[in-house]
Tab-separated table of C-alpha atoms in Angstrom:
chain	number	residue	atom	x	y	z
A	107	MET	CA	-29.132	6.844	3.706
A	108	LYS	CA	-26.208	7.912	5.859
A	109	PRO	CA	-25.475	11.662	5.398
A	110	GLN	CA	-22.037	12.608	4.210
A	111	LYS	CA	-20.019	14.722	6.605
A	112	ALA	CA	-17.288	16.726	4.960
A	113	ARG	CA	-15.537	18.105	8.038
A	114	PRO	CA	-13.473	15.008	9.011
A	115	LEU	CA	-12.290	14.391	5.454
A	116	PHE	CA	-9.408	16.855	5.571
A	117	PRO	CA	-7.747	15.553	8.773
A	118	ILE	CA	-8.140	11.987	7.485
A	119	MET	CA	-6.476	12.958	4.214
A	120	LEU	CA	-3.733	14.858	6.069
A	121	THR	CA	-3.051	11.857	8.298
A	122	VAL	CA	-2.758	9.568	5.271
A	123	PHE	CA	-0.584	12.102	3.437
A	124	LEU	CA	1.912	12.397	6.311
A	125	ASP	CA	1.963	8.625	6.785
A	126	LEU	CA	2.634	7.997	3.085
A	127	LEU	CA	5.145	10.831	2.977
A	128	GLY	CA	7.162	8.935	5.586
A	129	LEU	CA	6.758	5.678	3.663
A	130	GLY	CA	7.741	7.369	0.415
A	131	ILE	CA	10.874	8.836	1.979
A	132	VAL	CA	12.319	5.382	2.718
A	133	ILE	CA	11.296	3.725	-0.595
A	134	PRO	CA	14.568	4.454	-2.452
A	135	ILE	CA	16.730	3.162	0.398
A	136	ALA	CA	16.182	-0.569	1.013
A	137	ALA	CA	17.522	-1.978	-2.264
A	138	PRO	CA	20.734	0.131	-2.414
A	139	LEU	CA	21.275	-0.508	1.295
A	140	LEU	CA	21.438	-4.285	0.908
A	141	LEU	CA	22.587	-4.673	-2.690
A	142	THR	CA	25.642	-2.416	-2.271
A	143	PRO	CA	28.527	-4.319	-0.577
A	144	GLY	CA	30.119	-1.084	0.623
A	145	GLU	CA	27.198	-0.297	2.932
A	146	GLY	CA	28.330	-3.094	5.277
A	147	MET	CA	24.867	-4.405	6.153
A	148	LEU	CA	25.739	-7.909	4.907
A	149	PRO	CA	29.013	-9.856	4.763
A	150	PRO	CA	31.166	-8.703	1.820
A	151	ASP	CA	31.291	-12.200	0.316
A	152	TYR	CA	27.508	-12.204	-0.259
A	153	GLY	CA	26.780	-12.177	-3.987
A	154	THR	CA	23.964	-10.289	-5.689
A	155	GLY	CA	21.644	-13.294	-5.571
A	156	ALA	CA	22.110	-13.799	-1.823
A	157	ARG	CA	21.645	-10.090	-1.191
A	158	ALA	CA	18.421	-10.081	-3.214
A	159	ILE	CA	17.098	-12.982	-1.107
A	160	VAL	CA	17.818	-11.137	2.154
A	161	LEU	CA	16.180	-8.020	0.705
A	162	GLY	CA	13.121	-10.076	-0.209
A	163	PHE	CA	12.750	-11.372	3.340
A	164	LEU	CA	13.307	-7.895	4.805
A	165	LEU	CA	10.519	-6.500	2.627
A	166	GLY	CA	8.244	-9.500	3.081
A	167	ILE	CA	8.444	-9.653	6.870
A	168	TYR	CA	6.685	-6.284	7.136
A	169	SER	CA	3.664	-7.588	5.258
A	170	LEU	CA	3.680	-10.870	7.158
A	171	ALA	CA	3.519	-8.961	10.445
A	172	GLN	CA	0.784	-6.753	9.023
A	173	PHE	CA	-1.195	-9.871	8.139
A	174	PHE	CA	-1.493	-10.652	11.842
A	175	GLY	CA	-1.713	-7.049	13.056
A	176	ALA	CA	-4.170	-5.435	10.613
A	177	PRO	CA	-7.322	-7.388	11.568
A	178	VAL	CA	-6.472	-6.961	15.247
A	179	LEU	CA	-6.301	-3.208	14.774
A	180	GLY	CA	-9.475	-3.272	12.690
A	181	ALA	CA	-11.402	-5.088	15.409
A	182	LEU	CA	-9.972	-2.770	18.088
A	183	ALA	CA	-10.992	0.225	15.974
A	184	ASP	CA	-14.573	-1.125	15.938
A	185	ARG	CA	-14.471	-1.516	19.724
A	186	HIS	CA	-12.559	1.580	20.892
A	187	GLY	CA	-12.980	3.983	17.972
A	188	ARG	CA	-10.841	4.959	15.000
A	189	ARG	CA	-8.941	7.787	16.688
A	190	LYS	CA	-7.313	5.864	19.554
A	191	ILE	CA	-6.227	2.911	17.441
A	192	LEU	CA	-4.924	5.104	14.642
A	193	LEU	CA	-2.812	6.932	17.229
A	194	LEU	CA	-1.413	3.584	18.435
A	195	SER	CA	-0.664	2.593	14.846
A	196	LEU	CA	1.198	5.835	14.138
A	197	ALA	CA	3.268	5.410	17.303
A	198	GLY	CA	4.372	1.964	16.132
A	199	THR	CA	5.277	3.359	12.713
A	200	ALA	CA	7.445	6.110	14.230
A	201	ALA	CA	9.179	3.612	16.528
A	202	GLY	CA	9.823	1.294	13.581
A	203	TYR	CA	11.559	4.054	11.628
A	204	LEU	CA	13.706	4.963	14.633
A	205	LEU	CA	14.825	1.373	15.106
A	206	PHE	CA	15.606	0.937	11.416
A	207	ALA	CA	17.724	4.096	11.423
A	208	GLU	CA	19.592	2.769	14.437
A	209	GLY	CA	20.024	-0.574	12.665
A	210	ILE	CA	21.665	1.181	9.715
A	211	ALA	CA	23.893	3.204	12.024
A	212	ARG	CA	25.023	0.036	13.805
A	213	GLN	CA	25.060	-2.050	10.592
A	214	ASP	CA	22.776	-4.451	12.455
A	215	ILE	CA	20.558	-6.308	9.997
A	216	LEU	CA	18.707	-8.126	12.809
A	217	LEU	CA	17.609	-4.813	14.330
A	218	CYS	CA	16.358	-3.770	10.891
A	219	PHE	CA	14.316	-6.954	10.686
A	220	PHE	CA	12.841	-6.326	14.154
A	221	SER	CA	11.928	-2.766	13.209
A	222	ARG	CA	10.077	-4.028	10.147
A	223	LEU	CA	8.193	-6.533	12.311
A	224	LEU	CA	7.093	-3.790	14.718
A	225	ASP	CA	6.141	-1.358	11.986
A	226	GLY	CA	4.254	-4.060	10.088
A	227	PHE	CA	2.246	-5.268	13.079
A	228	THR	CA	1.146	-1.755	14.003
A	229	GLY	CA	0.871	-0.545	10.401
A	230	GLY	CA	-2.902	-0.542	9.956
A	231	ASN	CA	-3.010	3.200	9.319
A	232	ILE	CA	-4.576	3.133	5.875
A	233	SER	CA	-7.126	0.461	6.786
A	234	ILE	CA	-8.367	2.529	9.744
A	235	ALA	CA	-8.480	5.646	7.577
A	236	TYR	CA	-10.630	3.750	5.062
A	237	ALA	CA	-12.942	2.680	7.912
A	238	ALA	CA	-13.235	6.312	9.048
A	239	ILE	CA	-14.147	7.334	5.497
A	240	ALA	CA	-16.796	4.592	5.428
A	241	ASP	CA	-18.178	5.907	8.751
A	242	ILE	CA	-18.941	9.340	7.314
A	243	THR	CA	-19.735	8.562	3.668
A	244	ASP	CA	-22.840	7.266	1.941
A	245	GLU	CA	-22.635	4.518	-0.674
A	246	GLU	CA	-22.906	6.958	-3.578
A	247	ASN	CA	-19.795	8.924	-2.555
A	248	ARG	CA	-17.710	6.124	-1.114
A	249	ALA	CA	-15.532	5.319	-4.150
A	250	LYS	CA	-14.944	9.047	-4.711
A	251	ASN	CA	-13.786	9.587	-1.115
A	252	PHE	CA	-11.666	6.458	-1.177
A	253	GLY	CA	-10.160	8.100	-4.238
A	254	LEU	CA	-9.331	11.162	-2.097
A	255	ILE	CA	-7.381	8.838	0.183
A	256	GLY	CA	-5.634	7.570	-2.933
A	257	MET	CA	-4.828	11.162	-3.905
A	258	SER	CA	-3.299	11.793	-0.470
A	259	PHE	CA	-1.389	8.541	-0.950
A	260	GLY	CA	-0.092	9.810	-4.279
A	261	LEU	CA	0.882	13.231	-2.907
A	262	GLY	CA	2.956	11.498	-0.249
A	263	PHE	CA	4.620	9.478	-2.994
A	264	ILE	CA	5.426	12.604	-4.998
A	265	LEU	CA	7.260	14.383	-2.199
A	266	GLY	CA	8.401	11.366	-0.158
A	267	PRO	CA	10.810	9.651	-2.562
A	268	PHE	CA	12.239	12.997	-3.662
A	269	ILE	CA	12.917	13.986	-0.042
A	270	GLY	CA	14.345	10.525	0.635
A	271	GLY	CA	16.694	10.810	-2.321
A	272	VAL	CA	17.899	14.206	-1.081
A	273	LEU	CA	18.344	13.084	2.533
A	274	ALA	CA	20.349	10.012	1.480
A	275	ASN	CA	22.748	11.998	-0.713
A	276	PRO	CA	25.994	13.018	1.084
A	277	ALA	CA	26.904	15.205	-1.904
A	278	ILE	CA	24.232	17.651	-0.725
A	279	ILE	CA	25.186	17.702	2.974
A	280	SER	CA	28.179	15.721	4.178
A	281	TRP	CA	26.423	13.995	7.082
A	282	PHE	CA	23.485	12.756	4.986
A	283	ASN	CA	23.480	8.965	4.542
A	284	LEU	CA	21.040	6.082	4.041
A	285	ALA	CA	19.884	6.337	7.679
A	286	THR	CA	18.911	10.017	7.461
A	287	PRO	CA	15.588	9.436	5.646
A	288	TYR	CA	14.513	7.058	8.426
A	289	TRP	CA	15.268	9.615	11.150
A	290	PHE	CA	13.246	12.188	9.239
A	291	ALA	CA	10.367	9.755	8.643
A	292	ALA	CA	10.251	8.993	12.383
A	293	GLY	CA	9.922	12.715	13.051
A	294	LEU	CA	7.059	12.898	10.561
A	295	GLY	CA	5.347	10.076	12.428
A	296	VAL	CA	5.471	12.113	15.641
A	297	VAL	CA	4.093	15.171	13.813
A	298	ASN	CA	1.309	13.000	12.437
A	299	MET	CA	0.382	11.923	15.956
A	300	PHE	CA	-0.013	15.566	16.997
A	301	VAL	CA	-2.155	16.256	13.917
A	302	LEU	CA	-4.352	13.326	14.887
A	303	ILE	CA	-4.695	14.517	18.504
A	304	LEU	CA	-5.550	18.093	17.538
A	305	PHE	CA	-7.724	17.739	14.441
A	306	PHE	CA	-9.024	14.203	13.957
A	307	PRO	CA	-12.578	13.736	15.343
A	308	GLU	CA	-13.895	10.329	16.276
A	309	THR	CA	-16.016	9.088	13.354
A	310	LEU	CA	-17.411	5.833	14.736
A	311	GLN	CA	-20.917	6.293	16.132
A	312	GLN	CA	-21.880	2.704	16.919
A	313	ARG	CA	-19.175	0.600	18.547
A	314	LYS	CA	-19.065	-3.163	18.444
A	315	THR	CA	-17.254	-5.546	20.779
A	316	ARG	CA	-15.250	-8.264	19.048
A	317	LYS	CA	-12.916	-10.975	20.225
A	318	VAL	CA	-9.339	-9.977	19.436
A	319	SER	CA	-6.463	-12.431	19.032
A	320	LEU	CA	-3.384	-12.982	16.919
A	321	LEU	CA	-5.308	-15.670	15.040
A	322	THR	CA	-7.936	-13.173	13.884
A	323	GLY	CA	-6.149	-12.810	10.555
A	324	MET	CA	-6.250	-16.555	9.912
A	325	ARG	CA	-9.938	-16.711	10.852
A	326	ASN	CA	-10.735	-13.726	8.666
A	327	ILE	CA	-9.064	-15.331	5.669
A	328	ARG	CA	-11.020	-18.517	6.319
A	329	ASN	CA	-14.291	-16.589	6.704
A	330	ALA	CA	-13.631	-14.483	3.613
A	331	PHE	CA	-13.269	-17.556	1.437
A	332	ALA	CA	-16.064	-19.435	3.199
A	333	GLN	CA	-18.702	-16.816	2.316
A	334	LYS	CA	-19.772	-17.060	-1.287
A	335	ARG	CA	-20.498	-13.335	-1.641
A	336	LEU	CA	-17.004	-12.404	-0.356
A	337	ARG	CA	-14.932	-15.219	-1.848
A	338	ALA	CA	-14.567	-13.876	-5.370
A	339	ILE	CA	-13.861	-10.250	-4.456
A	340	PHE	CA	-11.258	-11.164	-1.851
A	341	LEU	CA	-9.590	-13.650	-4.181
A	342	THR	CA	-9.470	-10.841	-6.753
A	343	VAL	CA	-7.860	-8.508	-4.219
A	344	PHE	CA	-5.363	-11.198	-3.268
A	345	LEU	CA	-4.262	-11.940	-6.839
A	346	VAL	CA	-4.130	-8.307	-7.980
A	347	THR	CA	-2.151	-7.322	-4.878
A	348	PHE	CA	0.111	-10.358	-5.243
A	349	GLY	CA	0.877	-9.342	-8.805
A	350	PHE	CA	1.264	-5.623	-8.163
A	351	ASP	CA	3.640	-6.265	-5.266
A	352	PHE	CA	6.115	-8.013	-7.558
A	353	PHE	CA	6.331	-4.637	-9.282
A	354	THR	CA	6.363	-2.304	-6.267
A	355	GLN	CA	8.746	-4.301	-4.074
A	356	PHE	CA	11.365	-5.384	-6.613
A	357	PHE	CA	11.162	-2.725	-9.308
A	358	GLN	CA	14.094	-1.020	-7.562
A	359	VAL	CA	16.197	-4.137	-8.054
A	360	PHE	CA	15.244	-4.214	-11.732
A	361	LEU	CA	16.202	-0.548	-12.136
A	362	ILE	CA	19.539	-1.026	-10.386
A	363	GLY	CA	20.378	-4.201	-12.319
A	364	LYS	CA	19.343	-3.020	-15.783
A	365	PHE	CA	19.928	0.737	-15.703
A	366	SER	CA	22.298	1.229	-12.697
A	367	PHE	CA	19.855	3.555	-10.945
A	368	SER	CA	21.147	5.377	-7.858
A	369	PRO	CA	18.950	6.067	-4.774
A	370	THR	CA	18.308	9.543	-6.197
A	371	ASP	CA	17.281	8.074	-9.570
A	372	ILE	CA	14.913	5.657	-7.840
A	373	ALA	CA	13.516	8.491	-5.710
A	374	ASN	CA	12.815	10.652	-8.741
A	375	LEU	CA	11.061	7.836	-10.589
A	376	PHE	CA	8.825	6.928	-7.662
A	377	GLY	CA	8.012	10.609	-7.168
A	378	TYR	CA	7.021	10.719	-10.824
A	379	ILE	CA	4.777	7.678	-10.303
A	380	GLY	CA	3.218	9.459	-7.333
A	381	LEU	CA	2.495	12.488	-9.499
A	382	TRP	CA	0.539	10.321	-11.906
A	383	LEU	CA	-1.334	8.691	-9.018
A	384	VAL	CA	-2.477	12.141	-7.898
A	385	LEU	CA	-3.497	13.117	-11.416
A	386	THR	CA	-5.420	9.867	-11.698
A	387	GLN	CA	-7.347	10.481	-8.479
A	388	GLY	CA	-7.889	14.161	-9.179
A	389	LEU	CA	-8.876	14.001	-12.851
A	390	PHE	CA	-10.344	10.591	-13.605
A	391	MET	CA	-11.920	9.060	-10.485
A	392	ARG	CA	-14.937	11.347	-10.105
A	393	PRO	CA	-16.102	11.390	-13.756
A	394	LEU	CA	-15.571	7.639	-14.058
A	395	ASN	CA	-17.535	6.861	-10.892
A	396	LYS	CA	-20.341	9.181	-11.936
A	397	ARG	CA	-20.750	7.372	-15.207
A	398	PHE	CA	-19.823	3.779	-14.387
A	399	SER	CA	-20.146	1.442	-11.416
A	400	SER	CA	-17.057	0.342	-9.505
A	401	GLU	CA	-17.606	-3.193	-10.783
A	402	SER	CA	-17.567	-2.199	-14.444
A	403	ILE	CA	-14.529	0.051	-13.942
A	404	VAL	CA	-12.258	-2.556	-12.356
A	405	ALA	CA	-13.295	-5.158	-14.917
A	406	TRP	CA	-11.321	-3.059	-17.413
A	407	THR	CA	-8.548	-1.507	-15.318
A	408	ILE	CA	-7.260	-4.806	-13.892
A	409	LEU	CA	-6.871	-6.221	-17.393
A	410	LEU	CA	-5.177	-3.076	-18.706
A	411	LEU	CA	-2.773	-3.081	-15.760
A	412	ALA	CA	-1.764	-6.661	-16.548
A	413	ILE	CA	-1.159	-5.747	-20.201
A	414	VAL	CA	1.124	-2.826	-19.316
A	415	PHE	CA	3.534	-4.703	-17.013
A	416	PRO	CA	5.467	-6.602	-19.750
A	417	PHE	CA	6.181	-3.329	-21.564
A	418	LEU	CA	8.622	-2.482	-18.732
A	419	LEU	CA	10.933	-5.218	-20.042
A	420	TRP	CA	11.155	-3.823	-23.552
A	421	PRO	CA	13.190	-0.557	-23.244
A	422	ALA	CA	16.935	-0.573	-23.714
A	423	ARG	CA	17.108	3.020	-22.483
A	424	SER	CA	15.817	4.157	-19.110
A	425	TRP	CA	13.841	7.163	-20.366
A	426	TRP	CA	11.251	4.794	-21.836
A	427	ILE	CA	10.385	3.733	-18.279
A	428	TYR	CA	9.068	7.253	-17.718
A	429	VAL	CA	6.730	6.746	-20.676
A	430	ILE	CA	5.371	3.420	-19.415
A	431	VAL	CA	4.899	3.896	-15.647
A	432	PRO	CA	2.139	6.559	-15.968
A	433	PHE	CA	-0.124	3.852	-17.363
A	434	ILE	CA	0.659	1.613	-14.393
A	435	ALA	CA	-0.145	4.501	-12.034
A	436	LEU	CA	-3.371	5.229	-13.950
A	437	PHE	CA	-4.776	1.710	-13.948
A	438	SER	CA	-3.671	0.796	-10.413
A	439	GLY	CA	-4.779	4.188	-9.068
A	440	ILE	CA	-8.292	3.604	-10.391
A	441	THR	CA	-8.452	-0.075	-9.445
A	442	THR	CA	-7.500	0.136	-5.768
A	443	PRO	CA	-10.133	2.583	-4.434
A	444	ASN	CA	-12.863	0.950	-6.500
A	445	LEU	CA	-12.006	-2.521	-5.212
A	446	THR	CA	-12.043	-1.088	-1.680
A	447	ALA	CA	-15.438	0.495	-2.323
A	448	ILE	CA	-16.821	-2.825	-3.591
A	449	ILE	CA	-15.595	-4.578	-0.438
A	450	SER	CA	-16.950	-1.841	1.819
A	451	MET	CA	-20.419	-2.123	0.290
A	452	GLN	CA	-20.689	-5.806	1.201
A	453	VAL	CA	-21.386	-5.150	4.916
A	454	PRO	CA	-23.291	-2.688	7.152
A	455	SER	CA	-21.663	0.348	8.778
A	456	GLU	CA	-20.899	-1.239	12.147
A	457	GLU	CA	-18.754	-3.904	10.452
A	458	GLN	CA	-16.645	-1.551	8.327
A	459	GLY	CA	-13.606	-1.737	10.608
A	460	SER	CA	-13.558	-5.511	10.538
A	461	ILE	CA	-14.116	-6.009	6.812
A	462	LEU	CA	-11.569	-3.327	5.907
A	463	GLY	CA	-9.185	-4.853	8.423
A	464	MET	CA	-9.891	-8.150	6.669
A	465	ARG	CA	-9.076	-6.484	3.370
A	466	GLN	CA	-5.839	-5.138	4.840
A	467	SER	CA	-5.032	-8.602	6.151
A	468	MET	CA	-5.735	-10.133	2.751
A	469	GLN	CA	-3.511	-7.549	1.088
A	470	ALA	CA	-0.769	-8.060	3.675
A	471	LEU	CA	-0.808	-11.814	3.079
A	472	ALA	CA	-0.604	-11.165	-0.656
A	473	MET	CA	2.261	-8.686	-0.153
A	474	ALA	CA	4.340	-11.024	2.006
A	475	GLY	CA	5.011	-13.577	-0.712
A	476	PRO	CA	6.141	-11.613	-3.794
A	477	PRO	CA	9.329	-10.015	-2.391
A	478	ILE	CA	10.486	-13.345	-0.976
A	479	ILE	CA	9.730	-15.161	-4.233
A	480	ALA	CA	11.262	-12.305	-6.232
A	481	GLY	CA	14.418	-12.517	-4.146
A	482	PHE	CA	14.929	-16.071	-5.361
A	483	ILE	CA	13.807	-15.767	-8.991
A	484	THR	CA	15.764	-12.551	-9.601
A	485	GLY	CA	18.908	-14.679	-9.446
A	486	ILE	CA	17.535	-16.722	-12.354
A	487	ASN	CA	16.445	-13.775	-14.480
A	488	ILE	CA	15.962	-10.149	-13.488
A	489	ASN	CA	12.827	-9.937	-15.660
A	490	LEU	CA	10.912	-12.701	-13.866
A	491	PRO	CA	9.331	-10.515	-11.109
A	492	ILE	CA	7.780	-8.225	-13.729
A	493	LEU	CA	6.469	-11.188	-15.714
A	494	SER	CA	5.069	-12.659	-12.493
A	495	ALA	CA	3.269	-9.356	-11.869
A	496	ALA	CA	1.531	-9.628	-15.235
A	497	VAL	CA	0.529	-13.283	-14.814
A	498	CYS	CA	-0.944	-12.820	-11.313
A	499	THR	CA	-2.850	-9.690	-12.331
A	500	VAL	CA	-4.399	-11.497	-15.304
A	501	ALA	CA	-5.458	-14.272	-12.923
A	502	GLY	CA	-7.126	-11.674	-10.675
A	503	TRP	CA	-9.008	-10.238	-13.639
A	504	ILE	CA	-10.235	-13.688	-14.682
A	505	VAL	CA	-11.549	-14.362	-11.169
A	506	PHE	CA	-13.341	-11.012	-11.024
A	507	VAL	CA	-15.086	-11.156	-14.393
A	508	THR	CA	-16.089	-14.813	-14.071
A	509	LEU	CA	-16.896	-15.285	-10.367
A	510	PHE	CA	-17.848	-11.970	-8.764
A	511	ARG	CA	-21.531	-11.107	-8.686
A	512	LYS	CA	-22.736	-7.866	-7.106
A	513	PRO	CA	-25.344	-8.611	-4.408
A	514	LYS	CA	-28.717	-6.947	-4.737
A	515	SER	CA	-28.389	-5.559	-1.207
A	516	PRO	CA	-25.645	-6.088	1.378
A	517	PRO	CA	-26.856	-7.868	4.506
A	518	GLY	CA	-27.935	-5.311	7.079
A	519	ALA	CA	-27.119	-2.447	4.733
A	520	GLY	CA	-30.207	-0.492	5.555
A	521	GLY	CA	-28.096	2.057	7.415
A	522	TYR	CA	-26.490	3.323	4.217
């Protein structure tokens, strides 16, 4: 069994925290930026429906680029090590934020789209961090340590949206505007690169040469569904991610349309969700994984997540949202690291970068569609994205409980 090494865990968690802090900072910005005519990013005669469609494509193009970039980075991380490729990924993230800030300053929507393409293609940060965790963790502790990544993710989401809401508010400092959070996030990306250089040790012991091309993502999707032992779990990941992304990407639009949320309101709510993600990882993950297998846990949490989504449509007053979203954070916060652990346990250690890059590619493909679809169906009814989230998540649960079978031993898993 592979011994667990505790020393690299902290720099990995810090890297993820800083990366998600930057992502959290810009969360409250995109929807107000495009849905508000006074911001000047789109022609003033664009109606709400047209603006929602453009927003959907702007959000979706990031994930589409990540679909092609994530498996490339995963394969490169298997060949050249986690540290070098993670540094390249962080550099692309910082550059993407800089370009988006400049796009806002110039009111250039095309530059914003290009920045999202760049950031998406190089945005394999979390996938590489998961591979580094798999490098240093035995099978028994893997879900727990993936949960630590989830806790770092949640901490970034607590502070990030709050900071973003502050930095976008000119009432606090006169020169603050919707571009300021992106400038700040770019600076965080640079800081993260220095943290990586100074404190992040290389975790990959056995490197593997793989062919790298832009079509790797397409081949990985084909291979994932061609292998019987991977087909069900990856289809589960696809459907659950597809459903959850209807919520994460267009919940801002729902909040603005139904409750007239400002960027600060959105920031506070997402920070609150992040708080519950941290509590989930810190309080529930370890005892659950000690008592139950990852397979038995997600068989319940996926279903419960699907049940909670429609409750978001019920409140007539916004404070009820704060009652409901902790349950979404709880069930999604438990589901994600356990699904990742299940995937990780399907292959030996030298293939962790590729299979987790495959997972990232699968998630990116699933994340590309919902914002684009939501952009169109929001014009029909603002509730449809939330209902779509529930339907897709139920479908993912059905696939998991009916089709997934845990293998007796992963091929070549003797190194664990």
